[in-house]
Amino acid sequence: MAIRSDVAFFGHPRGLATLFFTEMWERFSYYGMRACLVLYMVAPVSTGGLGFPTARAATIYGLYTGSVYAMSIPGGWMADRFLGGRMAVLLGGIGIAAGNGLIALGSESVFYTGLVVVALGTGLLKPNVSGMVGALYSERDPRRDSGFSIFYMGINTGAILAPLLCGYLAQRVSWHLGFATASAVMILGLIQFLGFRSSVAHVGQRPEPRRVGDGNAHAPLTAGEWKRIGAIGVLFVFSAVFWMSFEQAGSSLTLFAEQLTRKNLLGFAFPSSWFQSVEPIFVVSLAPLFSWIWLRAGERQPSSPSKFAWGLASAVIAFCIILYGSTLTTAGPVSPIWLVLVYLFQAIGELLLSPVGLSTTTKLAPRRMVGLMMGVWFFSIATGNYMAGFVASFYRPGAGALLAMFGFVAAITLVSLLILTLLIPFMRRLMGDVR
Ligand code: PHE
């Protein structure tokens, strides 16, 4: 039930503030941990790391980040079927805090259990906290989109702050402290969520128990609905390619930052994990520009497949930049500007593709299958993350290997861009009146 008169948080319902901070701390925990993960796995045992070879670290990283998003599907389903959103967020947060606590212990034997527990916890928390944001507004509440934009700012505020704190502690003080901080901030988020639970008391309730034969009785799909589902399928493939390139951030690009980039700012030597804050800084700064452009363009704005294509083009530019940067590594560590530019174009790509993918999926999905299709969208992100880990396992700090690896990413993304461009007229037909 949405309450129109609740305007306590910048004109938005009070519950938005609660969910904003819950997700901010959760993303703080996620991105803080992610900023240290590969560096910790490849660090020699003598410095407290796990001493894994790069290929193994990148593969584990891909499996982990992929599973985090894949687990959103059972996580969303469990909330819908029996837990309710609020309980799912609570249990998920406990899992995230406990899993990071296990990783902070620093022994390889509990490390994997820790990763699994964080992935399960995130699967319970992330889709349901977003679902509850949606439930704060009625379908036709004009504040709905801006509510989600504010929420996206919370995500990115967490993502900006996390590497600065967790990365610094992990790389400069001790790995344990970095992961322990990722656990502690999730506990803060939970305390905040519980303290303000009355503001979300009207959303995310436990569902009524279903009787046998209820639900699932999908009326058969019409031809038009099949076409739209086909359009979601096409977008799935290109979304996976985009996230494959995007998710080099925490793996190969972080190793590039650690091993091949100068890390000095006005005489201060900063840790390589700090580069992870650059992309969300660009997202926060450029998001208002993008909403302004789309508002100005109104009816004349590009269709969603075209925005997808522009997002892929931005990813291609990012990887051309890092290819150029890689050629310079033969003369020693390179300027930080190359990674900053890479993250600028990744942020532009994210802003073009991520919100569009989400909203187009909800618009294309038959009403009775919105939840399932959201799961499909998350699964495309998961697939991209798995592929990203596989690709990053070919990372080696020599110029030849870098050109091959980053070149592969650039080539796959470019080919996908060309195919999608050719498919745009066909997509228009599949999508019918949805743009
Ligand atoms: N920065 C976004 C987030 O962490 C990236 C993302 C988009 C992740 C969509 C999952 C789904 O939320």
PDB file of N, CA and C in Angstrom, residues 282-378:
ATOM      1  N   PHE A 282      31.945   9.165 -11.255  1.00  0.00           N
ATOM      2  CA  PHE A 282      31.444   9.635 -12.551  1.00  0.00           C
ATOM      3  C   PHE A 282      29.945   9.362 -12.686  1.00  0.00           C
ATOM      4  N   VAL A 283      29.485   8.215 -12.160  1.00  0.00           N
ATOM      5  CA  VAL A 283      28.053   7.910 -12.268  1.00  0.00           C
ATOM      6  C   VAL A 283      27.231   8.982 -11.543  1.00  0.00           C
ATOM      7  N   VAL A 284      27.657   9.309 -10.308  1.00  0.00           N
ATOM      8  CA  VAL A 284      26.916  10.306  -9.534  1.00  0.00           C
ATOM      9  C   VAL A 284      26.971  11.668 -10.222  1.00  0.00           C
ATOM     10  N   SER A 285      28.146  12.029 -10.772  1.00  0.00           N
ATOM     11  CA  SER A 285      28.235  13.363 -11.379  1.00  0.00           C
ATOM     12  C   SER A 285      27.492  13.449 -12.701  1.00  0.00           C
ATOM     13  N   LEU A 286      27.465  12.341 -13.454  1.00  0.00           N
ATOM     14  CA  LEU A 286      26.860  12.431 -14.785  1.00  0.00           C
ATOM     15  C   LEU A 286      25.376  12.077 -14.812  1.00  0.00           C
ATOM     16  N   ALA A 287      24.884  11.409 -13.757  1.00  0.00           N
ATOM     17  CA  ALA A 287      23.472  10.980 -13.768  1.00  0.00           C
ATOM     18  C   ALA A 287      22.507  12.154 -13.995  1.00  0.00           C
ATOM     19  N   PRO A 288      22.717  13.310 -13.315  1.00  0.00           N
ATOM     20  CA  PRO A 288      21.780  14.423 -13.557  1.00  0.00           C
ATOM     21  C   PRO A 288      21.817  14.900 -15.008  1.00  0.00           C
ATOM     22  N   LEU A 289      23.017  14.867 -15.621  1.00  0.00           N
ATOM     23  CA  LEU A 289      23.145  15.280 -17.018  1.00  0.00           C
ATOM     24  C   LEU A 289      22.309  14.370 -17.918  1.00  0.00           C
ATOM     25  N   PHE A 290      22.405  13.064 -17.668  1.00  0.00           N
ATOM     26  CA  PHE A 290      21.639  12.130 -18.491  1.00  0.00           C
ATOM     27  C   PHE A 290      20.137  12.325 -18.308  1.00  0.00           C
ATOM     28  N   SER A 291      19.683  12.516 -17.042  1.00  0.00           N
ATOM     29  CA  SER A 291      18.221  12.682 -16.905  1.00  0.00           C
ATOM     30  C   SER A 291      17.773  13.959 -17.598  1.00  0.00           C
ATOM     31  N   TRP A 292      18.628  14.990 -17.535  1.00  0.00           N
ATOM     32  CA  TRP A 292      18.286  16.246 -18.212  1.00  0.00           C
ATOM     33  C   TRP A 292      18.192  16.015 -19.726  1.00  0.00           C
ATOM     34  N   ILE A 293      19.171  15.287 -20.289  1.00  0.00           N
ATOM     35  CA  ILE A 293      19.151  15.046 -21.733  1.00  0.00           C
ATOM     36  C   ILE A 293      17.879  14.281 -22.134  1.00  0.00           C
ATOM     37  N   TRP A 294      17.533  13.235 -21.385  1.00  0.00           N
ATOM     38  CA  TRP A 294      16.349  12.436 -21.757  1.00  0.00           C
ATOM     39  C   TRP A 294      15.064  13.246 -21.592  1.00  0.00           C
ATOM     40  N   LEU A 295      15.041  14.106 -20.543  1.00  0.00           N
ATOM     41  CA  LEU A 295      13.849  14.944 -20.365  1.00  0.00           C
ATOM     42  C   LEU A 295      13.703  15.925 -21.516  1.00  0.00           C
ATOM     43  N   ARG A 296      14.836  16.566 -21.890  1.00  0.00           N
ATOM     44  CA  ARG A 296      14.831  17.526 -23.003  1.00  0.00           C
ATOM     45  C   ARG A 296      14.419  16.854 -24.296  1.00  0.00           C
ATOM     46  N   ALA A 297      14.969  15.626 -24.525  1.00  0.00           N
ATOM     47  CA  ALA A 297      14.719  14.959 -25.799  1.00  0.00           C
ATOM     48  C   ALA A 297      13.260  14.499 -25.899  1.00  0.00           C
ATOM     49  N   GLY A 298      12.654  14.207 -24.738  1.00  0.00           N
ATOM     50  CA  GLY A 298      11.251  13.791 -24.732  1.00  0.00           C
ATOM     51  C   GLY A 298      10.989  12.674 -25.722  1.00  0.00           C
ATOM     52  N   GLU A 299      10.040  12.905 -26.611  1.00  0.00           N
ATOM     53  CA  GLU A 299       9.658  11.891 -27.601  1.00  0.00           C
ATOM     54  C   GLU A 299      10.776  11.559 -28.581  1.00  0.00           C
ATOM     55  N   ARG A 300      11.698  12.509 -28.752  1.00  0.00           N
ATOM     56  CA  ARG A 300      12.730  12.317 -29.777  1.00  0.00           C
ATOM     57  C   ARG A 300      13.903  11.480 -29.295  1.00  0.00           C
ATOM     58  N   GLN A 301      13.824  10.976 -28.032  1.00  0.00           N
ATOM     59  CA  GLN A 301      14.997  10.257 -27.549  1.00  0.00           C
ATOM     60  C   GLN A 301      15.151   8.890 -28.220  1.00  0.00           C
ATOM     61  N   PRO A 302      16.419   8.401 -28.260  1.00  0.00           N
ATOM     62  CA  PRO A 302      16.660   7.133 -28.944  1.00  0.00           C
ATOM     63  C   PRO A 302      15.874   5.998 -28.296  1.00  0.00           C
ATOM     64  N   SER A 303      15.575   4.965 -29.094  1.00  0.00           N
ATOM     65  CA  SER A 303      14.865   3.803 -28.559  1.00  0.00           C
ATOM     66  C   SER A 303      15.788   3.051 -27.606  1.00  0.00           C
ATOM     67  N   SER A 304      15.216   2.154 -26.792  1.00  0.00           N
ATOM     68  CA  SER A 304      16.082   1.482 -25.821  1.00  0.00           C
ATOM     69  C   SER A 304      17.180   0.623 -26.480  1.00  0.00           C
ATOM     70  N   PRO A 305      16.897  -0.111 -27.604  1.00  0.00           N
ATOM     71  CA  PRO A 305      18.032  -0.822 -28.216  1.00  0.00           C
ATOM     72  C   PRO A 305      19.125   0.133 -28.697  1.00  0.00           C
ATOM     73  N   SER A 306      18.745   1.341 -29.142  1.00  0.00           N
ATOM     74  CA  SER A 306      19.792   2.293 -29.564  1.00  0.00           C
ATOM     75  C   SER A 306      20.612   2.739 -28.364  1.00  0.00           C
ATOM     76  N   LYS A 307      19.948   2.972 -27.230  1.00  0.00           N
ATOM     77  CA  LYS A 307      20.714   3.368 -26.044  1.00  0.00           C
ATOM     78  C   LYS A 307      21.657   2.236 -25.641  1.00  0.00           C
ATOM     79  N   PHE A 308      21.177   1.001 -25.761  1.00  0.00           N
ATOM     80  CA  PHE A 308      22.036  -0.156 -25.487  1.00  0.00           C
ATOM     81  C   PHE A 308      23.273  -0.113 -26.388  1.00  0.00           C
ATOM     82  N   ALA A 309      23.041   0.184 -27.675  1.00  0.00           N
ATOM     83  CA  ALA A 309      24.154   0.215 -28.621  1.00  0.00           C
ATOM     84  C   ALA A 309      25.148   1.311 -28.229  1.00  0.00           C
ATOM     85  N   TRP A 310      24.635   2.470 -27.822  1.00  0.00           N
ATOM     86  CA  TRP A 310      25.537   3.539 -27.400  1.00  0.00           C
ATOM     87  C   TRP A 310      26.316   3.130 -26.153  1.00  0.00           C
ATOM     88  N   GLY A 311      25.656   2.385 -25.259  1.00  0.00           N
ATOM     89  CA  GLY A 311      26.339   1.881 -24.058  1.00  0.00           C
ATOM     90  C   GLY A 311      27.488   0.955 -24.435  1.00  0.00           C
ATOM     91  N   LEU A 312      27.224   0.073 -25.417  1.00  0.00           N
ATOM     92  CA  LEU A 312      28.293  -0.829 -25.874  1.00  0.00           C
ATOM     93  C   LEU A 312      29.418  -0.036 -26.530  1.00  0.00           C
ATOM     94  N   ALA A 313      29.041   1.003 -27.299  1.00  0.00           N
ATOM     95  CA  ALA A 313      30.063   1.821 -27.961  1.00  0.00           C
ATOM     96  C   ALA A 313      30.967   2.461 -26.918  1.00  0.00           C
ATOM     97  N   SER A 314      30.370   2.884 -25.822  1.00  0.00           N
ATOM     98  CA  SER A 314      31.148   3.498 -24.759  1.00  0.00           C
ATOM     99  C   SER A 314      32.129   2.485 -24.156  1.00  0.00           C
ATOM    100  N   ALA A 315      31.669   1.234 -24.022  1.00  0.00           N
ATOM    101  CA  ALA A 315      32.559   0.180 -23.501  1.00  0.00           C
ATOM    102  C   ALA A 315      33.707  -0.070 -24.473  1.00  0.00           C
ATOM    103  N   VAL A 316      33.414  -0.022 -25.786  1.00  0.00           N
ATOM    104  CA  VAL A 316      34.482  -0.221 -26.778  1.00  0.00           C
ATOM    105  C   VAL A 316      35.533   0.878 -26.611  1.00  0.00           C
ATOM    106  N   ILE A 317      35.079   2.128 -26.459  1.00  0.00           N
ATOM    107  CA  ILE A 317      36.031   3.245 -26.300  1.00  0.00           C
ATOM    108  C   ILE A 317      36.892   3.008 -25.060  1.00  0.00           C
ATOM    109  N   ALA A 318      36.237   2.583 -23.947  1.00  0.00           N
ATOM    110  CA  ALA A 318      36.989   2.342 -22.706  1.00  0.00           C
ATOM    111  C   ALA A 318      38.123   1.354 -22.965  1.00  0.00           C
ATOM    112  N   PHE A 319      37.832   0.283 -23.709  1.00  0.00           N
ATOM    113  CA  PHE A 319      38.874  -0.733 -23.903  1.00  0.00           C
ATOM    114  C   PHE A 319      39.909  -0.323 -24.946  1.00  0.00           C
ATOM    115  N   CYS A 320      39.552   0.574 -25.874  1.00  0.00           N
ATOM    116  CA  CYS A 320      40.574   1.115 -26.772  1.00  0.00           C
ATOM    117  C   CYS A 320      41.558   1.957 -25.955  1.00  0.00           C
ATOM    118  N   ILE A 321      41.030   2.685 -24.966  1.00  0.00           N
ATOM    119  CA  ILE A 321      41.907   3.513 -24.132  1.00  0.00           C
ATOM    120  C   ILE A 321      42.879   2.644 -23.346  1.00  0.00           C
ATOM    121  N   ILE A 322      42.392   1.562 -22.760  1.00  0.00           N
ATOM    122  CA  ILE A 322      43.284   0.734 -21.952  1.00  0.00           C
ATOM    123  C   ILE A 322      44.263  -0.031 -22.850  1.00  0.00           C
ATOM    124  N   LEU A 323      43.843  -0.293 -24.096  1.00  0.00           N
ATOM    125  CA  LEU A 323      44.788  -0.915 -25.037  1.00  0.00           C
ATOM    126  C   LEU A 323      45.952   0.034 -25.287  1.00  0.00           C
ATOM    127  N   TYR A 324      45.623   1.307 -25.502  1.00  0.00           N
ATOM    128  CA  TYR A 324      46.683   2.287 -25.719  1.00  0.00           C
ATOM    129  C   TYR A 324      47.558   2.392 -24.475  1.00  0.00           C
ATOM    130  N   GLY A 325      46.924   2.475 -23.296  1.00  0.00           N
ATOM    131  CA  GLY A 325      47.666   2.539 -22.038  1.00  0.00           C
ATOM    132  C   GLY A 325      48.593   1.336 -21.887  1.00  0.00           C
ATOM    133  N   SER A 326      48.122   0.165 -22.323  1.00  0.00           N
ATOM    134  CA  SER A 326      48.935  -1.049 -22.192  1.00  0.00           C
ATOM    135  C   SER A 326      50.216  -0.966 -23.007  1.00  0.00           C
ATOM    136  N   THR A 327      50.132  -0.328 -24.190  1.00  0.00           N
ATOM    137  CA  THR A 327      51.349  -0.239 -25.020  1.00  0.00           C
ATOM    138  C   THR A 327      52.403   0.620 -24.320  1.00  0.00           C
ATOM    139  N   LEU A 328      51.980   1.519 -23.442  1.00  0.00           N
ATOM    140  CA  LEU A 328      52.938   2.406 -22.774  1.00  0.00           C
ATOM    141  C   LEU A 328      53.641   1.720 -21.601  1.00  0.00           C
ATOM    142  N   THR A 329      53.121   0.552 -21.169  1.00  0.00           N
ATOM    143  CA  THR A 329      53.686  -0.083 -19.963  1.00  0.00           C
ATOM    144  C   THR A 329      55.098  -0.613 -20.177  1.00  0.00           C
ATOM    145  N   THR A 330      55.516  -0.738 -21.440  1.00  0.00           N
ATOM    146  CA  THR A 330      56.877  -1.243 -21.695  1.00  0.00           C
ATOM    147  C   THR A 330      57.919  -0.278 -21.131  1.00  0.00           C
ATOM    148  N   ALA A 331      57.543   0.998 -20.970  1.00  0.00           N
ATOM    149  CA  ALA A 331      58.491   1.994 -20.453  1.00  0.00           C
ATOM    150  C   ALA A 331      58.308   2.227 -18.953  1.00  0.00           C
ATOM    151  N   GLY A 332      57.652   1.304 -18.255  1.00  0.00           N
ATOM    152  CA  GLY A 332      57.446   1.472 -16.809  1.00  0.00           C
ATOM    153  C   GLY A 332      56.017   1.835 -16.496  1.00  0.00           C
ATOM    154  N   PRO A 333      55.713   2.040 -15.183  1.00  0.00           N
ATOM    155  CA  PRO A 333      54.327   2.330 -14.772  1.00  0.00           C
ATOM    156  C   PRO A 333      53.758   3.545 -15.510  1.00  0.00           C
ATOM    157  N   VAL A 334      52.482   3.465 -15.870  1.00  0.00           N
ATOM    158  CA  VAL A 334      51.877   4.516 -16.690  1.00  0.00           C
ATOM    159  C   VAL A 334      51.079   5.496 -15.839  1.00  0.00           C
ATOM    160  N   SER A 335      50.662   6.589 -16.466  1.00  0.00           N
ATOM    161  CA  SER A 335      49.904   7.620 -15.764  1.00  0.00           C
ATOM    162  C   SER A 335      48.526   7.084 -15.336  1.00  0.00           C
ATOM    163  N   PRO A 336      48.023   7.559 -14.177  1.00  0.00           N
ATOM    164  CA  PRO A 336      46.680   7.128 -13.741  1.00  0.00           C
ATOM    165  C   PRO A 336      45.565   7.604 -14.670  1.00  0.00           C
ATOM    166  N   ILE A 337      45.893   8.565 -15.557  1.00  0.00           N
ATOM    167  CA  ILE A 337      44.840   9.122 -16.404  1.00  0.00           C
ATOM    168  C   ILE A 337      44.162   8.053 -17.261  1.00  0.00           C
ATOM    169  N   TRP A 338      44.934   7.003 -17.651  1.00  0.00           N
ATOM    170  CA  TRP A 338      44.343   5.986 -18.536  1.00  0.00           C
ATOM    171  C   TRP A 338      43.200   5.265 -17.835  1.00  0.00           C
ATOM    172  N   LEU A 339      43.444   4.866 -16.583  1.00  0.00           N
ATOM    173  CA  LEU A 339      42.362   4.172 -15.862  1.00  0.00           C
ATOM    174  C   LEU A 339      41.191   5.120 -15.578  1.00  0.00           C
ATOM    175  N   VAL A 340      41.519   6.384 -15.286  1.00  0.00           N
ATOM    176  CA  VAL A 340      40.440   7.345 -15.019  1.00  0.00           C
ATOM    177  C   VAL A 340      39.545   7.473 -16.266  1.00  0.00           C
ATOM    178  N   LEU A 341      40.186   7.544 -17.437  1.00  0.00           N
ATOM    179  CA  LEU A 341      39.395   7.649 -18.680  1.00  0.00           C
ATOM    180  C   LEU A 341      38.592   6.373 -18.942  1.00  0.00           C
ATOM    181  N   VAL A 342      39.197   5.220 -18.663  1.00  0.00           N
ATOM    182  CA  VAL A 342      38.471   3.959 -18.820  1.00  0.00           C
ATOM    183  C   VAL A 342      37.202   3.998 -17.975  1.00  0.00           C
ATOM    184  N   TYR A 343      37.339   4.432 -16.720  1.00  0.00           N
ATOM    185  CA  TYR A 343      36.177   4.440 -15.830  1.00  0.00           C
ATOM    186  C   TYR A 343      35.160   5.500 -16.232  1.00  0.00           C
ATOM    187  N   LEU A 344      35.627   6.602 -16.825  1.00  0.00           N
ATOM    188  CA  LEU A 344      34.686   7.598 -17.335  1.00  0.00           C
ATOM    189  C   LEU A 344      33.768   6.952 -18.383  1.00  0.00           C
ATOM    190  N   PHE A 345      34.388   6.233 -19.337  1.00  0.00           N
ATOM    191  CA  PHE A 345      33.563   5.639 -20.395  1.00  0.00           C
ATOM    192  C   PHE A 345      32.743   4.457 -19.882  1.00  0.00           C
ATOM    193  N   GLN A 346      33.242   3.752 -18.869  1.00  0.00           N
ATOM    194  CA  GLN A 346      32.420   2.693 -18.271  1.00  0.00           C
ATOM    195  C   GLN A 346      31.187   3.297 -17.590  1.00  0.00           C
ATOM    196  N   ALA A 347      31.381   4.439 -16.933  1.00  0.00           N
ATOM    197  CA  ALA A 347      30.252   5.083 -16.255  1.00  0.00           C
ATOM    198  C   ALA A 347      29.209   5.549 -17.274  1.00  0.00           C
ATOM    199  N   ILE A 348      29.680   6.127 -18.385  1.00  0.00           N
ATOM    200  CA  ILE A 348      28.740   6.562 -19.429  1.00  0.00           C
ATOM    201  C   ILE A 348      27.975   5.344 -19.946  1.00  0.00           C
ATOM    202  N   GLY A 349      28.699   4.248 -20.154  1.00  0.00           N
ATOM    203  CA  GLY A 349      28.054   3.018 -20.615  1.00  0.00           C
ATOM    204  C   GLY A 349      27.028   2.524 -19.620  1.00  0.00           C
ATOM    205  N   GLU A 350      27.385   2.545 -18.344  1.00  0.00           N
ATOM    206  CA  GLU A 350      26.445   2.068 -17.311  1.00  0.00           C
ATOM    207  C   GLU A 350      25.178   2.915 -17.319  1.00  0.00           C
ATOM    208  N   LEU A 351      25.359   4.253 -17.425  1.00  0.00           N
ATOM    209  CA  LEU A 351      24.189   5.129 -17.379  1.00  0.00           C
ATOM    210  C   LEU A 351      23.297   4.955 -18.606  1.00  0.00           C
ATOM    211  N   LEU A 352      23.914   4.559 -19.740  1.00  0.00           N
ATOM    212  CA  LEU A 352      23.116   4.361 -20.944  1.00  0.00           C
ATOM    213  C   LEU A 352      22.380   3.039 -20.912  1.00  0.00           C
ATOM    214  N   LEU A 353      23.012   2.031 -20.301  1.00  0.00           N
ATOM    215  CA  LEU A 353      22.489   0.688 -20.463  1.00  0.00           C
ATOM    216  C   LEU A 353      21.756   0.140 -19.241  1.00  0.00           C
ATOM    217  N   SER A 354      22.277   0.443 -18.042  1.00  0.00           N
ATOM    218  CA  SER A 354      21.737  -0.244 -16.867  1.00  0.00           C
ATOM    219  C   SER A 354      20.299   0.171 -16.520  1.00  0.00           C
ATOM    220  N   PRO A 355      20.011   1.478 -16.397  1.00  0.00           N
ATOM    221  CA  PRO A 355      18.610   1.833 -16.093  1.00  0.00           C
ATOM    222  C   PRO A 355      17.665   1.475 -17.228  1.00  0.00           C
ATOM    223  N   VAL A 356      18.173   1.581 -18.473  1.00  0.00           N
ATOM    224  CA  VAL A 356      17.330   1.271 -19.629  1.00  0.00           C
ATOM    225  C   VAL A 356      16.969  -0.214 -19.642  1.00  0.00           C
ATOM    226  N   GLY A 357      17.967  -1.047 -19.361  1.00  0.00           N
ATOM    227  CA  GLY A 357      17.719  -2.492 -19.343  1.00  0.00           C
ATOM    228  C   GLY A 357      16.668  -2.848 -18.328  1.00  0.00           C
ATOM    229  N   LEU A 358      16.786  -2.237 -17.168  1.00  0.00           N
ATOM    230  CA  LEU A 358      15.858  -2.530 -16.078  1.00  0.00           C
ATOM    231  C   LEU A 358      14.434  -2.109 -16.440  1.00  0.00           C
ATOM    232  N   SER A 359      14.294  -0.864 -16.920  1.00  0.00           N
ATOM    233  CA  SER A 359      12.930  -0.385 -17.151  1.00  0.00           C
ATOM    234  C   SER A 359      12.344  -1.020 -18.418  1.00  0.00           C
ATOM    235  N   THR A 360      13.176  -1.268 -19.438  1.00  0.00           N
ATOM    236  CA  THR A 360      12.630  -1.898 -20.644  1.00  0.00           C
ATOM    237  C   THR A 360      12.168  -3.312 -20.342  1.00  0.00           C
ATOM    238  N   THR A 361      12.944  -4.021 -19.495  1.00  0.00           N
ATOM    239  CA  THR A 361      12.527  -5.377 -19.139  1.00  0.00           C
ATOM    240  C   THR A 361      11.156  -5.354 -18.472  1.00  0.00           C
ATOM    241  N   THR A 362      10.953  -4.407 -17.547  1.00  0.00           N
ATOM    242  CA  THR A 362       9.649  -4.377 -16.868  1.00  0.00           C
ATOM    243  C   THR A 362       8.535  -4.008 -17.849  1.00  0.00           C
ATOM    244  N   LYS A 363       8.868  -3.160 -18.851  1.00  0.00           N
ATOM    245  CA  LYS A 363       7.825  -2.769 -19.803  1.00  0.00           C
ATOM    246  C   LYS A 363       7.508  -3.888 -20.800  1.00  0.00           C
ATOM    247  N   LEU A 364       8.549  -4.649 -21.194  1.00  0.00           N
ATOM    248  CA  LEU A 364       8.331  -5.692 -22.204  1.00  0.00           C
ATOM    249  C   LEU A 364       7.705  -6.957 -21.616  1.00  0.00           C
ATOM    250  N   ALA A 365       7.943  -7.177 -20.320  1.00  0.00           N
ATOM    251  CA  ALA A 365       7.481  -8.427 -19.720  1.00  0.00           C
ATOM    252  C   ALA A 365       5.957  -8.448 -19.646  1.00  0.00           C
ATOM    253  N   PRO A 366       5.324  -9.587 -19.996  1.00  0.00           N
ATOM    254  CA  PRO A 366       3.884  -9.705 -19.739  1.00  0.00           C
ATOM    255  C   PRO A 366       3.645  -9.473 -18.248  1.00  0.00           C
ATOM    256  N   ARG A 367       2.553  -8.774 -17.900  1.00  0.00           N
ATOM    257  CA  ARG A 367       2.276  -8.385 -16.523  1.00  0.00           C
ATOM    258  C   ARG A 367       2.517  -9.496 -15.507  1.00  0.00           C
ATOM    259  N   ARG A 368       2.036 -10.713 -15.880  1.00  0.00           N
ATOM    260  CA  ARG A 368       2.095 -11.803 -14.901  1.00  0.00           C
ATOM    261  C   ARG A 368       3.476 -12.429 -14.806  1.00  0.00           C
ATOM    262  N   MET A 369       4.443 -11.887 -15.572  1.00  0.00           N
ATOM    263  CA  MET A 369       5.777 -12.488 -15.557  1.00  0.00           C
ATOM    264  C   MET A 369       6.874 -11.478 -15.249  1.00  0.00           C
ATOM    265  N   VAL A 370       6.488 -10.340 -14.645  1.00  0.00           N
ATOM    266  CA  VAL A 370       7.489  -9.294 -14.416  1.00  0.00           C
ATOM    267  C   VAL A 370       8.617  -9.803 -13.508  1.00  0.00           C
ATOM    268  N   GLY A 371       8.247 -10.521 -12.440  1.00  0.00           N
ATOM    269  CA  GLY A 371       9.261 -11.022 -11.509  1.00  0.00           C
ATOM    270  C   GLY A 371      10.238 -11.951 -12.196  1.00  0.00           C
ATOM    271  N   LEU A 372       9.687 -12.865 -12.993  1.00  0.00           N
ATOM    272  CA  LEU A 372      10.530 -13.826 -13.701  1.00  0.00           C
ATOM    273  C   LEU A 372      11.481 -13.115 -14.660  1.00  0.00           C
ATOM    274  N   MET A 373      10.949 -12.125 -15.377  1.00  0.00           N
ATOM    275  CA  MET A 373      11.772 -11.413 -16.359  1.00  0.00           C
ATOM    276  C   MET A 373      12.843 -10.549 -15.677  1.00  0.00           C
ATOM    277  N   MET A 374      12.529 -10.037 -14.469  1.00  0.00           N
ATOM    278  CA  MET A 374      13.565  -9.329 -13.698  1.00  0.00           C
ATOM    279  C   MET A 374      14.692 -10.293 -13.368  1.00  0.00           C
ATOM    280  N   GLY A 375      14.299 -11.521 -13.031  1.00  0.00           N
ATOM    281  CA  GLY A 375      15.292 -12.564 -12.754  1.00  0.00           C
ATOM    282  C   GLY A 375      16.167 -12.798 -13.981  1.00  0.00           C
ATOM    283  N   VAL A 376      15.529 -12.789 -15.171  1.00  0.00           N
ATOM    284  CA  VAL A 376      16.281 -12.988 -16.413  1.00  0.00           C
ATOM    285  C   VAL A 376      17.293 -11.848 -16.590  1.00  0.00           C
ATOM    286  N   TRP A 377      16.867 -10.617 -16.293  1.00  0.00           N
ATOM    287  CA  TRP A 377      17.766  -9.464 -16.416  1.00  0.00           C
ATOM    288  C   TRP A 377      18.964  -9.625 -15.467  1.00  0.00           C
ATOM    289  N   PHE A 378      18.681  -9.994 -14.214  1.00  0.00           N
ATOM    290  CA  PHE A 378      19.781 -10.219 -13.263  1.00  0.00           C
ATOM    291  C   PHE A 378      20.678 -11.353 -13.739  1.00  0.00           C
TER     292      PHE A 378
END
